[in-house]
Amino acid sequence: MNKELSNSNFNLALGGFILYGVLVNVAISFALQNHIFTVEQLLAVLALCFVCGIAGVFVALKNDDPKISFLGYNMLVIPFGLSIAAVVQVYSPQVVFEAFMMTGLIMLVMMIAATLKPEWFEGMGTILFIALIGLIIAEVVCLFLGIFPMWISAISAGIFSCYIGYDWMLAQSGPKTLDAAIDGALNIYL
């Protein structure tokens, strides 16, 4: 049964699932910080991330059972945690910790902004999608040209920060059920 939750319980559940996903990623990253991934392992992790991630999204979003949605959420979070661990191994633990803290702070700010001023985010869906397509095109062009400008990283951070606010606003405007909290957390996590 997927009953309606109060606004505060829904927000606690949504925030709890988001926090769970981030903490799983932190735990995996720190547990594997001394593991050196071979090229084969890295490719396997990326393939697992891609396949399980897509399957997890479909499992979570295509049903109304919170248990099944949570399974789908984990099918996304855990492989992505492995891929993050593989990527961050070249950085010091202090840099990784600072990145997680900054990400958490940005998420908190965007969620508060979307809660207090949802009208700021209501019309952003199309704009964010077009910006994301433009970003992908710019990244591909720069990749082929062999250049990696910092402004692309800054624009990426801005677009994805706005997506956090947009997805939080969407979650707030839908049904207030445990399954919807899991689905909203999945969207924000992505």
Short mmCIF file of C-alpha atoms in Angstrom, two decimals:
data_model
loop_
_atom_site.label_atom_id
_atom_site.label_comp_id
_atom_site.label_asym_id
_atom_site.label_seq_id
_atom_site.Cartn_x
_atom_site.Cartn_y
_atom_site.Cartn_z
CA MET A 1 0.00 0.00 0.00
CA ASN A 2 1.33 3.41 -0.97
CA LYS A 3 -0.48 5.91 1.26
CA GLU A 4 -0.13 9.68 1.19
CA LEU A 5 2.45 11.15 3.55
CA SER A 6 2.33 14.54 5.19
CA ASN A 7 4.52 17.20 3.55
CA SER A 8 7.09 16.98 6.35
CA ASN A 9 7.21 13.16 6.27
CA PHE A 10 7.49 13.21 2.49
CA ASN A 11 10.38 15.69 2.66
CA LEU A 12 12.07 13.61 5.35
CA ALA A 13 11.73 10.48 3.21
CA LEU A 14 12.92 12.26 0.06
CA GLY A 15 15.88 13.80 1.87
CA GLY A 16 16.64 10.51 3.59
CA PHE A 17 16.80 8.60 0.32
CA ILE A 18 19.03 11.27 -1.22
CA LEU A 19 21.30 11.17 1.83
CA TYR A 20 21.36 7.37 1.68
CA GLY A 21 22.51 7.48 -1.97
CA VAL A 22 25.26 9.98 -1.23
CA LEU A 23 26.44 8.05 1.85
CA VAL A 24 26.56 4.80 -0.13
CA ASN A 25 28.77 6.57 -2.68
CA VAL A 26 31.01 7.98 0.06
CA ALA A 27 31.31 4.59 1.74
CA ILE A 28 32.17 2.79 -1.50
CA SER A 29 34.68 5.48 -2.49
CA PHE A 30 36.48 5.37 0.84
CA ALA A 31 36.33 1.56 1.06
CA LEU A 32 38.02 1.28 -2.34
CA GLN A 33 40.38 4.26 -2.00
CA ASN A 34 43.45 1.99 -1.95
CA HIS A 35 42.25 -0.31 -4.72
CA ILE A 36 43.97 0.26 -8.04
CA PHE A 37 41.53 -0.48 -10.85
CA THR A 38 42.96 -2.15 -13.92
CA VAL A 39 41.70 -1.04 -17.32
CA GLU A 40 39.65 -4.22 -17.56
CA GLN A 41 38.09 -3.63 -14.13
CA LEU A 42 37.36 -0.02 -15.00
CA LEU A 43 35.62 -1.03 -18.23
CA ALA A 44 33.64 -3.70 -16.35
CA VAL A 45 32.58 -1.18 -13.70
CA LEU A 46 31.51 1.33 -16.37
CA ALA A 47 29.54 -1.36 -18.24
CA LEU A 48 27.91 -2.49 -14.98
CA CYS A 49 27.09 1.12 -14.14
CA PHE A 50 25.50 1.71 -17.52
CA VAL A 51 23.45 -1.51 -17.64
CA CYS A 52 22.38 -1.56 -13.99
CA GLY A 53 21.76 2.18 -13.98
CA ILE A 54 19.36 2.06 -16.91
CA ALA A 55 17.67 -1.07 -15.55
CA GLY A 56 17.41 0.53 -12.11
CA VAL A 57 15.73 3.64 -13.48
CA PHE A 58 13.12 1.52 -15.27
CA VAL A 59 12.59 -0.72 -12.22
CA ALA A 60 12.16 2.28 -9.91
CA LEU A 61 10.02 4.50 -12.11
CA LYS A 62 7.75 1.91 -13.75
CA ASN A 63 5.95 0.66 -10.64
CA ASP A 64 4.28 1.93 -7.47
CA ASP A 65 5.75 -0.50 -4.93
CA PRO A 66 8.27 1.29 -2.67
CA LYS A 67 10.25 -1.94 -2.11
CA ILE A 68 10.72 -2.44 -5.85
CA SER A 69 11.49 1.25 -6.35
CA PHE A 70 14.13 1.07 -3.61
CA LEU A 71 15.67 -1.96 -5.33
CA GLY A 72 15.80 0.06 -8.57
CA TYR A 73 17.32 3.00 -6.70
CA ASN A 74 20.07 0.72 -5.38
CA MET A 75 20.63 -0.68 -8.88
CA LEU A 76 21.61 2.88 -9.81
CA VAL A 77 23.35 4.08 -6.65
CA ILE A 78 25.67 1.13 -5.97
CA PRO A 79 27.17 0.78 -9.49
CA PHE A 80 27.55 4.56 -9.71
CA GLY A 81 29.34 4.43 -6.36
CA LEU A 82 31.74 1.90 -7.87
CA SER A 83 32.33 4.11 -10.91
CA ILE A 84 32.90 7.15 -8.69
CA ALA A 85 35.39 5.11 -6.63
CA ALA A 86 37.24 4.16 -9.80
CA VAL A 87 37.43 7.78 -10.97
CA VAL A 88 38.33 9.45 -7.68
CA GLN A 89 41.20 7.07 -6.93
CA VAL A 90 43.58 9.50 -8.65
CA TYR A 91 42.70 12.24 -6.14
CA SER A 92 43.69 12.56 -2.50
CA PRO A 93 41.07 11.59 0.08
CA GLN A 94 40.96 15.24 1.20
CA VAL A 95 40.01 16.43 -2.29
CA VAL A 96 37.35 13.70 -2.57
CA PHE A 97 35.93 14.63 0.84
CA GLU A 98 35.82 18.31 -0.14
CA ALA A 99 34.04 17.44 -3.40
CA PHE A 100 31.41 15.40 -1.54
CA MET A 101 30.94 18.22 0.98
CA MET A 102 30.59 20.85 -1.77
CA THR A 103 28.11 18.65 -3.63
CA GLY A 104 26.09 18.22 -0.45
CA LEU A 105 26.07 21.96 0.18
CA ILE A 106 24.96 22.72 -3.38
CA MET A 107 22.21 20.11 -3.10
CA LEU A 108 21.00 21.62 0.17
CA VAL A 109 20.97 25.16 -1.20
CA MET A 110 19.10 24.14 -4.36
CA MET A 111 16.54 22.10 -2.40
CA ILE A 112 15.89 25.01 -0.04
CA ALA A 113 15.60 27.42 -2.98
CA ALA A 114 13.16 25.09 -4.78
CA THR A 115 11.10 24.73 -1.60
CA LEU A 116 10.94 28.45 -0.87
CA LYS A 117 10.62 29.66 -4.49
CA PRO A 118 9.28 26.79 -6.65
CA GLU A 119 8.19 29.31 -9.29
CA TRP A 120 11.89 29.91 -10.08
CA PHE A 121 12.17 26.31 -11.26
CA GLU A 122 8.74 25.63 -12.82
CA GLY A 123 9.62 26.66 -16.36
CA MET A 124 13.19 25.36 -16.37
CA GLY A 125 12.61 21.87 -17.81
CA THR A 126 12.94 22.76 -21.49
CA ILE A 127 15.69 25.30 -20.88
CA LEU A 128 17.74 22.80 -18.87
CA PHE A 129 17.27 20.10 -21.50
CA ILE A 130 18.43 22.42 -24.30
CA ALA A 131 21.38 23.56 -22.15
CA LEU A 132 22.31 19.93 -21.51
CA ILE A 133 22.22 19.11 -25.23
CA GLY A 134 24.37 22.17 -25.95
CA LEU A 135 26.79 21.12 -23.23
CA ILE A 136 27.10 17.61 -24.68
CA ILE A 137 27.77 19.04 -28.15
CA ALA A 138 30.39 21.43 -26.75
CA GLU A 139 32.05 18.58 -24.82
CA VAL A 140 32.22 16.38 -27.93
CA VAL A 141 33.64 19.20 -30.06
CA CYS A 142 36.25 20.03 -27.40
CA LEU A 143 37.13 16.34 -27.08
CA PHE A 144 37.79 16.08 -30.81
CA LEU A 145 39.80 19.31 -30.74
CA GLY A 146 41.82 18.06 -27.78
CA ILE A 147 40.95 21.04 -25.59
CA PHE A 148 39.44 20.98 -22.11
CA PRO A 149 38.37 24.51 -21.13
CA MET A 150 37.44 25.15 -17.49
CA TRP A 151 34.35 27.10 -18.50
CA ILE A 152 32.70 23.84 -19.58
CA SER A 153 33.13 22.45 -16.07
CA ALA A 154 31.62 25.61 -14.58
CA ILE A 155 28.65 25.51 -16.96
CA SER A 156 28.18 21.79 -16.21
CA ALA A 157 28.09 22.50 -12.49
CA GLY A 158 25.55 25.27 -13.03
CA ILE A 159 23.26 23.17 -15.22
CA PHE A 160 23.30 20.18 -12.89
CA SER A 161 22.81 22.39 -9.83
CA CYS A 162 19.69 23.82 -11.45
CA TYR A 163 18.52 20.28 -12.25
CA ILE A 164 18.65 19.50 -8.51
CA GLY A 165 16.29 22.41 -7.79
CA TYR A 166 14.08 21.50 -10.74
CA ASP A 167 13.81 17.83 -9.71
CA TRP A 168 13.12 18.80 -6.09
CA MET A 169 10.34 21.12 -7.28
CA LEU A 170 8.89 18.31 -9.43
CA ALA A 171 8.93 15.91 -6.49
CA GLN A 172 7.14 18.50 -4.35
CA SER A 173 4.42 19.01 -6.95
CA GLY A 174 3.52 15.32 -7.32
CA PRO A 175 1.94 12.77 -5.02
CA LYS A 176 3.37 12.60 -1.50
CA THR A 177 3.94 8.84 -1.19
CA LEU A 178 6.93 6.76 -0.17
CA ASP A 179 7.28 5.50 -3.73
CA ALA A 180 7.20 9.08 -5.06
CA ALA A 181 9.93 10.02 -2.53
CA ILE A 182 12.13 7.21 -3.86
CA ASP A 183 11.44 8.22 -7.46
CA GLY A 184 12.17 11.86 -6.65
CA ALA A 185 15.43 10.90 -4.95
CA LEU A 186 16.38 8.87 -8.01
CA ASN A 187 15.78 11.87 -10.28
CA ILE A 188 17.81 14.15 -8.02
CA TYR A 189 20.56 11.55 -7.73
CA LEU A 190 20.83 11.33 -11.51
#
